[in-house]
Short mmCIF file of C-alpha atoms and ligand atoms in Angstrom, two decimals:
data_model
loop_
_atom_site.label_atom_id
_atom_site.label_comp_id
_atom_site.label_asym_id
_atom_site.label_seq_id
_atom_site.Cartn_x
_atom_site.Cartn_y
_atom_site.Cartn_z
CA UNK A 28 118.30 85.22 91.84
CA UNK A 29 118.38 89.15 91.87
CA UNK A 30 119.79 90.38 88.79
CA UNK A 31 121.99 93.27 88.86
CA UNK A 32 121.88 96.13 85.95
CA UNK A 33 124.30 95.28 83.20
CA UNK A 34 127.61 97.01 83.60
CA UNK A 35 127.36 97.09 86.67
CA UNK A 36 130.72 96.09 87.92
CA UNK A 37 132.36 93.98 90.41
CA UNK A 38 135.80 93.73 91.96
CA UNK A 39 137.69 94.03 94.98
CA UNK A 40 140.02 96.31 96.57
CA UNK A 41 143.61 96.92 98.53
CA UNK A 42 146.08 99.85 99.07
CA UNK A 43 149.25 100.33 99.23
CA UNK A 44 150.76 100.26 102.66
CA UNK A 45 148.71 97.22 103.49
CA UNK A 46 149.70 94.71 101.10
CA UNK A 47 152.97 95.60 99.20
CA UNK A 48 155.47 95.12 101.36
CA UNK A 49 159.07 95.77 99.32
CA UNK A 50 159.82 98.49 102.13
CA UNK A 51 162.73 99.73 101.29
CA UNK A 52 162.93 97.76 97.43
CA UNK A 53 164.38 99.67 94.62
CA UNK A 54 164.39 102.74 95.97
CA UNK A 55 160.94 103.77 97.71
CA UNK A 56 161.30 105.91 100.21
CA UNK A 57 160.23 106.23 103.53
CA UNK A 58 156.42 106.72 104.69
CA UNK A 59 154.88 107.92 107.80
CA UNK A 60 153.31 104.20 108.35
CA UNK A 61 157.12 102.34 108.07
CA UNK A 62 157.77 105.13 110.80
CA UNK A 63 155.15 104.66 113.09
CA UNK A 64 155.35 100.58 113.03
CA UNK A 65 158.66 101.33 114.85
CA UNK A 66 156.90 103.39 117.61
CA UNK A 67 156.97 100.80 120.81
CA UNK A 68 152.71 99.81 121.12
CA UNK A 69 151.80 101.50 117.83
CA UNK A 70 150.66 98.54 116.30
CA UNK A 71 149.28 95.45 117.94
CA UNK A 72 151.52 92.44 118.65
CA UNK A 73 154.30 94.80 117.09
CA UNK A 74 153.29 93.97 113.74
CA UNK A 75 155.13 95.87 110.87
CA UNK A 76 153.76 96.03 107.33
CA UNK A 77 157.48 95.89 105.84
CA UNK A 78 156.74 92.73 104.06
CA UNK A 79 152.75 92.70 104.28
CA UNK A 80 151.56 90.09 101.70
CA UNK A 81 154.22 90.78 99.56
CA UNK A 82 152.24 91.67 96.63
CA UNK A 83 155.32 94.08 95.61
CA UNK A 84 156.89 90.55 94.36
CA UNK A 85 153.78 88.61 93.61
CA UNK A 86 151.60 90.74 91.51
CA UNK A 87 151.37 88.44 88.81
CA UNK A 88 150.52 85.48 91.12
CA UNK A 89 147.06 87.96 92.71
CA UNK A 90 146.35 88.75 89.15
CA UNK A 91 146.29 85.32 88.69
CA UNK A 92 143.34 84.52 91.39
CA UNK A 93 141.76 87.57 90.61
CA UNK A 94 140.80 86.55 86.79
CA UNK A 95 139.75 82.92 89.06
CA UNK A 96 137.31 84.79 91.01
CA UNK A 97 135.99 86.16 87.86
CA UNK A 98 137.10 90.09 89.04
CA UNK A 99 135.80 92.74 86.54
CA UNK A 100 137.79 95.61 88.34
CA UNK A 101 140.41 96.44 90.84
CA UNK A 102 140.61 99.23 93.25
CA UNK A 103 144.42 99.76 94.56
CA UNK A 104 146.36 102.55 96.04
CA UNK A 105 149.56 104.03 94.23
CA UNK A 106 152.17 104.43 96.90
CA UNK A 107 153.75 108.10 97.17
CA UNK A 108 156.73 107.47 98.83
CA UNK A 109 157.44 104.62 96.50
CA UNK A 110 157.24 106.98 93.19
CA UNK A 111 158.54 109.86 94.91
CA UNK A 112 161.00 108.85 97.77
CA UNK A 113 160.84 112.43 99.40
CA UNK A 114 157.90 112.95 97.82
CA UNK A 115 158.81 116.03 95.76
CA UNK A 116 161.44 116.30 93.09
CA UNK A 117 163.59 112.91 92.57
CA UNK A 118 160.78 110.12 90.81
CA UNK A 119 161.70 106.81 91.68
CA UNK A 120 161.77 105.25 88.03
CA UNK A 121 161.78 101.97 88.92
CA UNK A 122 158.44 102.61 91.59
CA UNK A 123 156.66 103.95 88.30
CA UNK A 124 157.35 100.39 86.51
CA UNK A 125 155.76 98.70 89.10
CA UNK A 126 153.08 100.20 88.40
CA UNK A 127 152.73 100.16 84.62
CA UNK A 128 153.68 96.36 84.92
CA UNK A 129 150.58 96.34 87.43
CA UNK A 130 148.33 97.45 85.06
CA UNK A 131 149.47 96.33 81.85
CA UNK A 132 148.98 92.72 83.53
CA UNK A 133 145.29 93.58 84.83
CA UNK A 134 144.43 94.91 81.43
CA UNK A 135 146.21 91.77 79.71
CA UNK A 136 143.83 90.02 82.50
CA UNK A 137 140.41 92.18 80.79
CA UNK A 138 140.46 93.69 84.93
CA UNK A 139 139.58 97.61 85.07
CA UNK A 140 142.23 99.53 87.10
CA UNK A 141 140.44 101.75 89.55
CA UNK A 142 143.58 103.85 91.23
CA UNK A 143 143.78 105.51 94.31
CA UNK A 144 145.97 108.38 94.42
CA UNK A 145 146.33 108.38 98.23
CA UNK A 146 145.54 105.71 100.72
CA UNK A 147 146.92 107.15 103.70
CA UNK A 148 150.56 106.56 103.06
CA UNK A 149 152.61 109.79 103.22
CA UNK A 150 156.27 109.75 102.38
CA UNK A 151 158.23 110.70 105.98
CA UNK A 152 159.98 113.83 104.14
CA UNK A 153 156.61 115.39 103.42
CA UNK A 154 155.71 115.21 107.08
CA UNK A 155 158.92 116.33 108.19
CA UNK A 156 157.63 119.45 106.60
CA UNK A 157 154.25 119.64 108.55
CA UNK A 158 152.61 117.08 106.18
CA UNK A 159 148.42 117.78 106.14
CA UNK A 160 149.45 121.58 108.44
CA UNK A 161 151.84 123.04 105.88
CA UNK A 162 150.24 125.08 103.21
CA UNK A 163 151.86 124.24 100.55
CA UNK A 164 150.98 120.49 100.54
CA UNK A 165 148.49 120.85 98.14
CA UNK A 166 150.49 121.91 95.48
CA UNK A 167 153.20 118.72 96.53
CA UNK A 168 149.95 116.26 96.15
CA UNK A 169 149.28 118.16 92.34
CA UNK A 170 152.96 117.33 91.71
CA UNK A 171 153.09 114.07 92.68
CA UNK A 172 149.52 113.90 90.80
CA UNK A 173 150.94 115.10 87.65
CA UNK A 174 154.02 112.21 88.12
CA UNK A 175 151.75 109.74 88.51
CA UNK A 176 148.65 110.36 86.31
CA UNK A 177 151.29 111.43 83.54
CA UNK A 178 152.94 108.38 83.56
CA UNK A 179 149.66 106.16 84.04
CA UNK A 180 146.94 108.11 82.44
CA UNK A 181 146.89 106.35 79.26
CA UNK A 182 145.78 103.70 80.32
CA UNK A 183 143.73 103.98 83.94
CA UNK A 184 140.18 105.10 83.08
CA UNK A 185 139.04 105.74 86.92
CA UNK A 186 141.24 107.43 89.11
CA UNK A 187 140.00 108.12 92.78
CA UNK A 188 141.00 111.22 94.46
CA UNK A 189 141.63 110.75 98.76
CA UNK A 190 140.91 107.29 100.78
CA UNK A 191 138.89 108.34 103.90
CA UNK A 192 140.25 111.92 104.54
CA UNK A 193 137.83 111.64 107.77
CA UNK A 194 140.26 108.53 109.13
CA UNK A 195 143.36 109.78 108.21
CA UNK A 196 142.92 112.93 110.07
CA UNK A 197 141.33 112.27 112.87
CA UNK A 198 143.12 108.76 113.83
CA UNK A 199 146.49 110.38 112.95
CA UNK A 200 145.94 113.65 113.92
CA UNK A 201 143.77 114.23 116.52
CA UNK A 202 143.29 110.41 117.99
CA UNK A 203 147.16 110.20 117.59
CA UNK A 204 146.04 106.36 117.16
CA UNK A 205 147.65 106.21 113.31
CA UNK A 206 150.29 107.94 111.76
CA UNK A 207 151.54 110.38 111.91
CA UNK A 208 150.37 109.97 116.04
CA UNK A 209 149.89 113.64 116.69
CA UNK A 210 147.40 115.65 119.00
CA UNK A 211 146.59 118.82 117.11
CA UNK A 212 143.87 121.48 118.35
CA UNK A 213 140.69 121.72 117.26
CA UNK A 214 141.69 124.44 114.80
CA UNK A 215 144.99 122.84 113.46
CA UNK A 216 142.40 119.63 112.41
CA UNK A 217 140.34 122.21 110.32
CA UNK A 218 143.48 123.20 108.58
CA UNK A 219 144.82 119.62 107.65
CA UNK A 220 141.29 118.93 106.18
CA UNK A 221 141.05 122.73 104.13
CA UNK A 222 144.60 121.53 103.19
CA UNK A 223 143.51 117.70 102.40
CA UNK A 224 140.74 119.40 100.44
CA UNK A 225 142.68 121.47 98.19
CA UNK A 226 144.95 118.90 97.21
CA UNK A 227 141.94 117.25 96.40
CA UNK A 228 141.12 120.21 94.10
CA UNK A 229 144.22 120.22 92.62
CA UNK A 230 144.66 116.72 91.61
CA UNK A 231 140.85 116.72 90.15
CA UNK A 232 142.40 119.39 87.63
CA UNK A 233 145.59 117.51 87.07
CA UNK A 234 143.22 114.59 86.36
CA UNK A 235 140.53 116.22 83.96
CA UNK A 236 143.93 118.12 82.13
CA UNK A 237 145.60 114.63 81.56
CA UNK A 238 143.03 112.00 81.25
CA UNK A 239 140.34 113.51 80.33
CA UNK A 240 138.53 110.81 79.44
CA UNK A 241 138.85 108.99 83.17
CA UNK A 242 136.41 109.00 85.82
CA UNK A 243 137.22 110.70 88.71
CA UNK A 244 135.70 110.19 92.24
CA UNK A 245 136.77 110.64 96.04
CA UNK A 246 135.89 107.79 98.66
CA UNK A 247 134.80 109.20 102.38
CA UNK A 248 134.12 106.62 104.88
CA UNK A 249 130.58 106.52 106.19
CA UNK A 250 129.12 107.65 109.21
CA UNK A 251 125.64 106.78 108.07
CA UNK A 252 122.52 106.44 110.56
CA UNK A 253 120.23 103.62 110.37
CA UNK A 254 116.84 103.86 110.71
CA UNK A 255 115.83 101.07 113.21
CA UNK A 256 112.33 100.84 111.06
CA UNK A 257 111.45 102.37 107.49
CA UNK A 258 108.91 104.56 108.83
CA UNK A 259 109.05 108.43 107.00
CA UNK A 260 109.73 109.95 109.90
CA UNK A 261 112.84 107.20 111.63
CA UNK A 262 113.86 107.51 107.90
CA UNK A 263 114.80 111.21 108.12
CA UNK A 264 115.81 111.31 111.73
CA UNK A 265 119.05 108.71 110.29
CA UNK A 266 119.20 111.22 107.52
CA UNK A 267 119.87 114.30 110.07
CA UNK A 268 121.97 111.82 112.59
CA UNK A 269 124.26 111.55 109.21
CA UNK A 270 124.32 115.24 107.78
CA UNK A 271 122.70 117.08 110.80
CA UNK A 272 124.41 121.18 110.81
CA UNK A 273 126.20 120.28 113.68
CA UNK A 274 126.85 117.67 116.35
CA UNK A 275 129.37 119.21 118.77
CA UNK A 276 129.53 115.85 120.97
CA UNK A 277 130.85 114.13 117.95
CA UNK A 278 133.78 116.50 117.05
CA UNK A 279 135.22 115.90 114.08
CA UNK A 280 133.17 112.38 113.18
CA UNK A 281 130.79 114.38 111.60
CA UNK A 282 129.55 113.43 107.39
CA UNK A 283 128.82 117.02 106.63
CA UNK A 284 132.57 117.73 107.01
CA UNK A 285 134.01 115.34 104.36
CA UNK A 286 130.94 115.35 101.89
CA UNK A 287 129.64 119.24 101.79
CA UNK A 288 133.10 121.42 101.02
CA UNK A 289 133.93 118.97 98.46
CA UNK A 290 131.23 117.87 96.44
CA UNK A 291 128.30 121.00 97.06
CA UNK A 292 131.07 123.66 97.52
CA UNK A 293 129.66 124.46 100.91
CA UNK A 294 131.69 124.80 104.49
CA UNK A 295 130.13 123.43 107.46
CA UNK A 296 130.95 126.56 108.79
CA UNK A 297 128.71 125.75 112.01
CA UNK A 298 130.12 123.25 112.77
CA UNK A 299 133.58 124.59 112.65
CA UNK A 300 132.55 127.76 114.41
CA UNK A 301 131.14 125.13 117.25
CA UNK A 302 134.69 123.09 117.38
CA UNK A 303 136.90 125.90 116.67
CA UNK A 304 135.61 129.39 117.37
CA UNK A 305 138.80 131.15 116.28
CA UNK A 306 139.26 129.04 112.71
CA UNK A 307 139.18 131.24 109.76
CA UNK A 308 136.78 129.92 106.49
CA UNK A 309 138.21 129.22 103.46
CA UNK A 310 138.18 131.62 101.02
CA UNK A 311 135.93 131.27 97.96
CA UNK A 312 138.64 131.21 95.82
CA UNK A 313 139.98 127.97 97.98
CA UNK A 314 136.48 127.03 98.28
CA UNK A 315 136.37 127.29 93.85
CA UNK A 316 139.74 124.42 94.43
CA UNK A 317 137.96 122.04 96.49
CA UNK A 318 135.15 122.23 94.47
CA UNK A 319 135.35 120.31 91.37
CA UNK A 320 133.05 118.34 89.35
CA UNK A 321 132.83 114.57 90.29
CA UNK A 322 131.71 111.50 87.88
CA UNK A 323 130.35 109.67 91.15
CA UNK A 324 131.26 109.27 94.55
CA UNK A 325 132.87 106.24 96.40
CA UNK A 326 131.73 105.52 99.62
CA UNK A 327 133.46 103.16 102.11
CA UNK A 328 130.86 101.40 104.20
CA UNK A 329 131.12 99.12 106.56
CA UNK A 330 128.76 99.96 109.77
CA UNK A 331 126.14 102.00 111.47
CA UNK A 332 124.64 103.54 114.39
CA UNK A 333 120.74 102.73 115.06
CA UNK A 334 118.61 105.55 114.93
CA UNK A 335 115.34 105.68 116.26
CA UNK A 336 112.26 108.15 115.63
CA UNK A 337 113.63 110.94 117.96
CA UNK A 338 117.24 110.84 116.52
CA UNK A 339 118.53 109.07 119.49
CA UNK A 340 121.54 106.44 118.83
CA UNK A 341 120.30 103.18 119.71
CA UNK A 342 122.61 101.28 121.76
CA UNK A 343 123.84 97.49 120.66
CA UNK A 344 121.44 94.78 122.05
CA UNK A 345 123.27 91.87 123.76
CA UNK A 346 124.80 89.12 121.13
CA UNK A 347 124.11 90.33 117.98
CA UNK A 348 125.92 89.95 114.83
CA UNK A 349 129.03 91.69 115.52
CA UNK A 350 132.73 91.21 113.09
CA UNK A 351 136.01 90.60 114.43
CA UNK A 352 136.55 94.16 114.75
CA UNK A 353 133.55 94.75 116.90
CA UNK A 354 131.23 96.16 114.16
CA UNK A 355 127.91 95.45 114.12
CA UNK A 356 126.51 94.24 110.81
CA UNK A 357 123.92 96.58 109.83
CA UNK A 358 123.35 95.92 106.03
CA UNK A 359 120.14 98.37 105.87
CA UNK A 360 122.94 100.96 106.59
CA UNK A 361 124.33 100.56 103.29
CA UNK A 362 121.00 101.11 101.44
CA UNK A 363 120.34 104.46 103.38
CA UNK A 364 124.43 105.50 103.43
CA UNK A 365 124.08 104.91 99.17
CA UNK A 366 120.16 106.66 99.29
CA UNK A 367 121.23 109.61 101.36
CA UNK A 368 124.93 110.25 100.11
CA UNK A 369 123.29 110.02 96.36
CA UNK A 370 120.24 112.20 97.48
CA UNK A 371 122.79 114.99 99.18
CA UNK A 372 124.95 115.11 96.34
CA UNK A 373 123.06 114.09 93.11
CA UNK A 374 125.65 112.05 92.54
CA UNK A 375 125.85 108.26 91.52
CA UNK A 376 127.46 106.37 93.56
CA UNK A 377 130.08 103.58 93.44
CA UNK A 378 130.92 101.14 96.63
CA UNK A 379 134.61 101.49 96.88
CA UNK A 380 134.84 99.18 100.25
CA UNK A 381 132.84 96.94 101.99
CA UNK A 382 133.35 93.64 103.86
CA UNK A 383 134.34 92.67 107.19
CA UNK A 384 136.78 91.11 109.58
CA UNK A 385 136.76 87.59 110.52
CA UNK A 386 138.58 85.05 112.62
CA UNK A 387 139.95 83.09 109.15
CA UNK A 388 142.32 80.03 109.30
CA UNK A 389 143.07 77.29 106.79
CA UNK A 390 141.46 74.27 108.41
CA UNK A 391 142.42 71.14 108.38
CA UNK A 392 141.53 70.28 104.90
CA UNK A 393 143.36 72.83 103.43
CA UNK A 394 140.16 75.28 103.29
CA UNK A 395 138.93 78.35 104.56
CA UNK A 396 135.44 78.04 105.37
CA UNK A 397 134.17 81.31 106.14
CA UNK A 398 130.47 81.27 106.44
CA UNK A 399 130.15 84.72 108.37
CA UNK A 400 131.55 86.26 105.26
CA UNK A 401 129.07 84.54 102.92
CA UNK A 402 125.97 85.60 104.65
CA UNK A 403 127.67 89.08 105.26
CA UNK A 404 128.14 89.35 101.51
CA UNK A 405 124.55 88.34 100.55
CA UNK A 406 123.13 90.57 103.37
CA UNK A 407 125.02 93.54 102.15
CA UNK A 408 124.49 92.96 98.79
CA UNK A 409 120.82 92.51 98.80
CA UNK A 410 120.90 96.06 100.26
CA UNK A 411 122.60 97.59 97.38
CA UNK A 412 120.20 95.75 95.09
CA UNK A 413 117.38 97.18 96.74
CA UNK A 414 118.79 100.59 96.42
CA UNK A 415 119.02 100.05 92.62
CA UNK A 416 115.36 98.45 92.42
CA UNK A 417 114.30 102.29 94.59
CA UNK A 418 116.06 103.68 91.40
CA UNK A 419 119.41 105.21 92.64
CA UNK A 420 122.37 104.57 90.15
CA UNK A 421 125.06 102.40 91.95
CA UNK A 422 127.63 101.80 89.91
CA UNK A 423 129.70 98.54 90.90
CA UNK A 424 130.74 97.46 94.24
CA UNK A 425 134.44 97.11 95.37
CA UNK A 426 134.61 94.36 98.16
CA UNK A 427 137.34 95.16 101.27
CA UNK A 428 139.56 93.44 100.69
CA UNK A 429 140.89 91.23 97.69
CA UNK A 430 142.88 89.78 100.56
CA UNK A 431 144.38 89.53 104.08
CA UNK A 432 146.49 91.92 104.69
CA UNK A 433 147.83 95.05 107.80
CA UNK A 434 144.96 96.56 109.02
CA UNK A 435 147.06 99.36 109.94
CA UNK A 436 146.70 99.54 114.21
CA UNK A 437 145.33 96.36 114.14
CA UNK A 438 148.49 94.59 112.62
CA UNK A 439 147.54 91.23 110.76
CA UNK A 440 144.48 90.72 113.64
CA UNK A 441 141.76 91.47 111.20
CA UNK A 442 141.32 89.52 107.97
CA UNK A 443 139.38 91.23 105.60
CA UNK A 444 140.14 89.15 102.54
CA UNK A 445 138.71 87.15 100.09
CA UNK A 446 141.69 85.41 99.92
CA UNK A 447 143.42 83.83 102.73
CA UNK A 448 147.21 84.83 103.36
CA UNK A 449 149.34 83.07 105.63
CA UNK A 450 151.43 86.17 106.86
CA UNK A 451 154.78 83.54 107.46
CA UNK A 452 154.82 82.10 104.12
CA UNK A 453 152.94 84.24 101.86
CA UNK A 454 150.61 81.32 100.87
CA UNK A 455 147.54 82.51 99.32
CA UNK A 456 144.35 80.24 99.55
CA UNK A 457 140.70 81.39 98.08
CA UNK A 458 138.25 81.30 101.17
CA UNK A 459 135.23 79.72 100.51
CA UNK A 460 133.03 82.76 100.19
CA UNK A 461 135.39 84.42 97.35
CA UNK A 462 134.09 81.39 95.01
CA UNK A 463 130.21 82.08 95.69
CA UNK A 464 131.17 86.10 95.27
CA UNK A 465 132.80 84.85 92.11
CA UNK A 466 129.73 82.74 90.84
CA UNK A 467 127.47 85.34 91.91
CA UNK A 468 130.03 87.75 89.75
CA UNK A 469 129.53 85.67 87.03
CA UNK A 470 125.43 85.48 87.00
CA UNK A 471 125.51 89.44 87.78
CA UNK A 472 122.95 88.72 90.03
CA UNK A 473 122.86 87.17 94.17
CA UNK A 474 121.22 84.47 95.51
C1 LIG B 16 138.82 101.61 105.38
C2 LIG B 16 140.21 101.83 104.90
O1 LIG B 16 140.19 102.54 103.71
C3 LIG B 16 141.00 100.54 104.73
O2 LIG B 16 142.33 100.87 104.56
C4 LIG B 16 140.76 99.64 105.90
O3 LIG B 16 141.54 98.48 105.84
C5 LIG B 16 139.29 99.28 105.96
N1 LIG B 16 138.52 100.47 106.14
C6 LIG B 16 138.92 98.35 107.11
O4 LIG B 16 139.15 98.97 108.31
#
């Protein structure tokens, strides 16, 4: 077995939107996703997540399984439209007790509450107002910050910043594939993100001023290269296919963007010169809000290009390992994502999503074998314990997702979970690979 570092800790994770349901339930309000599951072809097969897996009513019941599968933490999203219905002013009372019932029970359960502040989930009144364009949403996302870490600060230790800013913006606002569905310029995306980043900066200080005992982190998705070999030089071509100045072909997919302004203090002003001549830079006094001291930083990692000695993207060879959503499995991308994320930043680092998508069904003997998932899990895993045994701190790992749930364009396609849910009747059932990640949880250590 290969032992992991004690206190090193292990859990799974959700948000919001995707598993909740309880739409419209004691008064939460309206977010952009409820808005754009209406839109004809938004989502495929017309899914909607107003019921999702329900968890809204059934919290107790996936505490429940999560102290079976031997969970040490759990990373969840805190739903702004729920606490704040038009997401300033009026709180939503009754949202908030949701919450502290949430976590009193996962405390009561000895699991660590790891809380996202924002997983993608913006209540419809704030984007009636321009959402991520208008200027003043920054100091909205503080208030709503405030409401929520106020209220919940006494007892959350780790609070996480953004999900993904990188998805959020460019899928709903450039893609127009998620919500909000728009098609901004070039130069309106590089004001959503200075404006995703400064809420950032504010929350951080509403954070530090009210727990300031907490942890507090951010979680970018990953656009890591892999190096197809581990050769010095393949090693740093991956490293400048990640975090290279500027790759105009790859417009706003680029790492430098979401990891540089926030956690060095420094704009990729190259590359926003290259997509957007006619932007104006922050200022250094916005560039002193973005800026604020982390504890660690989350990645979300699920993928990765192939990079070969010259830099040059390796394309997919025919039939191999691929998920449900078309990603390749690429497990040596998660040691070099963690190496070259921690080696950019100097910051430990904390795996706040990984896992993968997978054609799940209860079979006929009431199980859910899921052997892709196993092997996936020891793969990835024996990654992150090799970037531990090469000396970088990783802190715990957060597997995607405790269960099935609405994979936002994708509907209730993709399973992700750990657990099984049977989308009709709520039914929960542990897959098979949830009890080895829960032996394995228990051993701290992997086959
Ligand atoms: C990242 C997102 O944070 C999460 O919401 C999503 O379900 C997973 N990736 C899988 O696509």
């Amino acid at each position: 077995m290969k032992k992991f570092p004690e206190g090193f800790l292990w859990g799974a994770a959700t948000s919001s939107y995707q598993i909740e349901g309880g739409h419209d339930a004691d008064g939460k309000g309206v977010g952009i996703w409820d808005e754009f599951c209406q839109k004809p072809g938004a989502i495929y097969g017309g899914h909607i997540g107003d019921v999702g897996c329900d968890h809204y009513h059934r919290a107790s019941e996936d505490i429940e399984l999560m102290a079976e599968l031997n969970l040490q933490a759990y990373r969840f999203s805190i739903s702004w439209p729920r606490v704040m219905p038009h997401g300033t002013g009026e709180i939503n009372e009754k949202g908030l007790e949701f919450y502290d019932r949430l976590i009193d029970s996962l405390l009561a359960a000895n699991i660590r509450p790891l809380v996202t502040l924002y997983h993608w989930d913006l209540p419809q009144a704030v984007q009636d107002r321009g959402g991520w364009l208008n200027p003043e949403i920054p100091v909205w996302f503080e208030e709503y910050a405030k409401v929520v870490v106020g209220r919940l600060g006494d007892r959350v230790k780790d609070w996480i910043t953004l999900n993904e800013p990188g998805i959020y913006v460019n899928l709903g606002h450039f893609e127009g594939t998620h919500a909000p569905a728009l098609k901004l310029s070039p130069a309106e995306i590089l004001t959503c993100y200075k404006h995703t980043f400064l809420a950032h900066g504010r929350a951080c200080q509403v954070i530090r001023e009210l727990a300031p005992n907490a942890t507090l982190s951010y979680a970018p998705h990953c656009v890591t290269g892999e190096p197809v070999d581990d050769e010095a030089q393949t090693v740093e071509a991956a490293r400048e296919y990640t975090f290279g100045e500027s790759h105009p072909d790859r417009n706003f997919w680029q790492q430098r963007l979401y990891i540089d302004p926030i956690c060095k203090g420094v704009w990729p002003e190259k590359l926003c010169h290259d997509l957007a001549p006619e932007w104006e830079l922050p200022t250094s006094d916005e560039m002193a809000v973005i800026h604020q001291p982390l504890d660690h930083l989350c990645l979300n990692f699920y993928s990765a290009p192939l990079v070969d000695p010259a830099g040059a993207v390796i394309p997919d060879a025919p039939g191999i390992a691929r998920t449900l959503f078309d990603w390749p499995v690429r497990e040596r991308g998660l040691h070099y994502a963690v190496k070259f994320h921690h080696e950019r930043t100097g910051l430990p680092i904390l795996i706040s999503e990984n896992g993968l998508s997978n054609m799940d069904w209860v079979a006929q003997d009431g199980k859910v074998h899921d052997p892709q998932r196993l092997d996936f899990l020891e793969r990835y895993l024996g990654q992150l314990h090799r970037s531990i045994s090469e000396g970088i701190p990783v802190l715990g790992y957060m597997h995607w997702s405790l269960m099935d749930n609405f994979e936002w364009a994708d509907g209730f396609k993709q399973r992700f979970g750990l657990i099984h849910v049977d989308f009709q009747t709520g039914k929960r059932t542990i897959k098979e690979s949830a009890r080895h990640y829960s032996e394995w949880i228990r051993a701290n250590a992997i086959p």
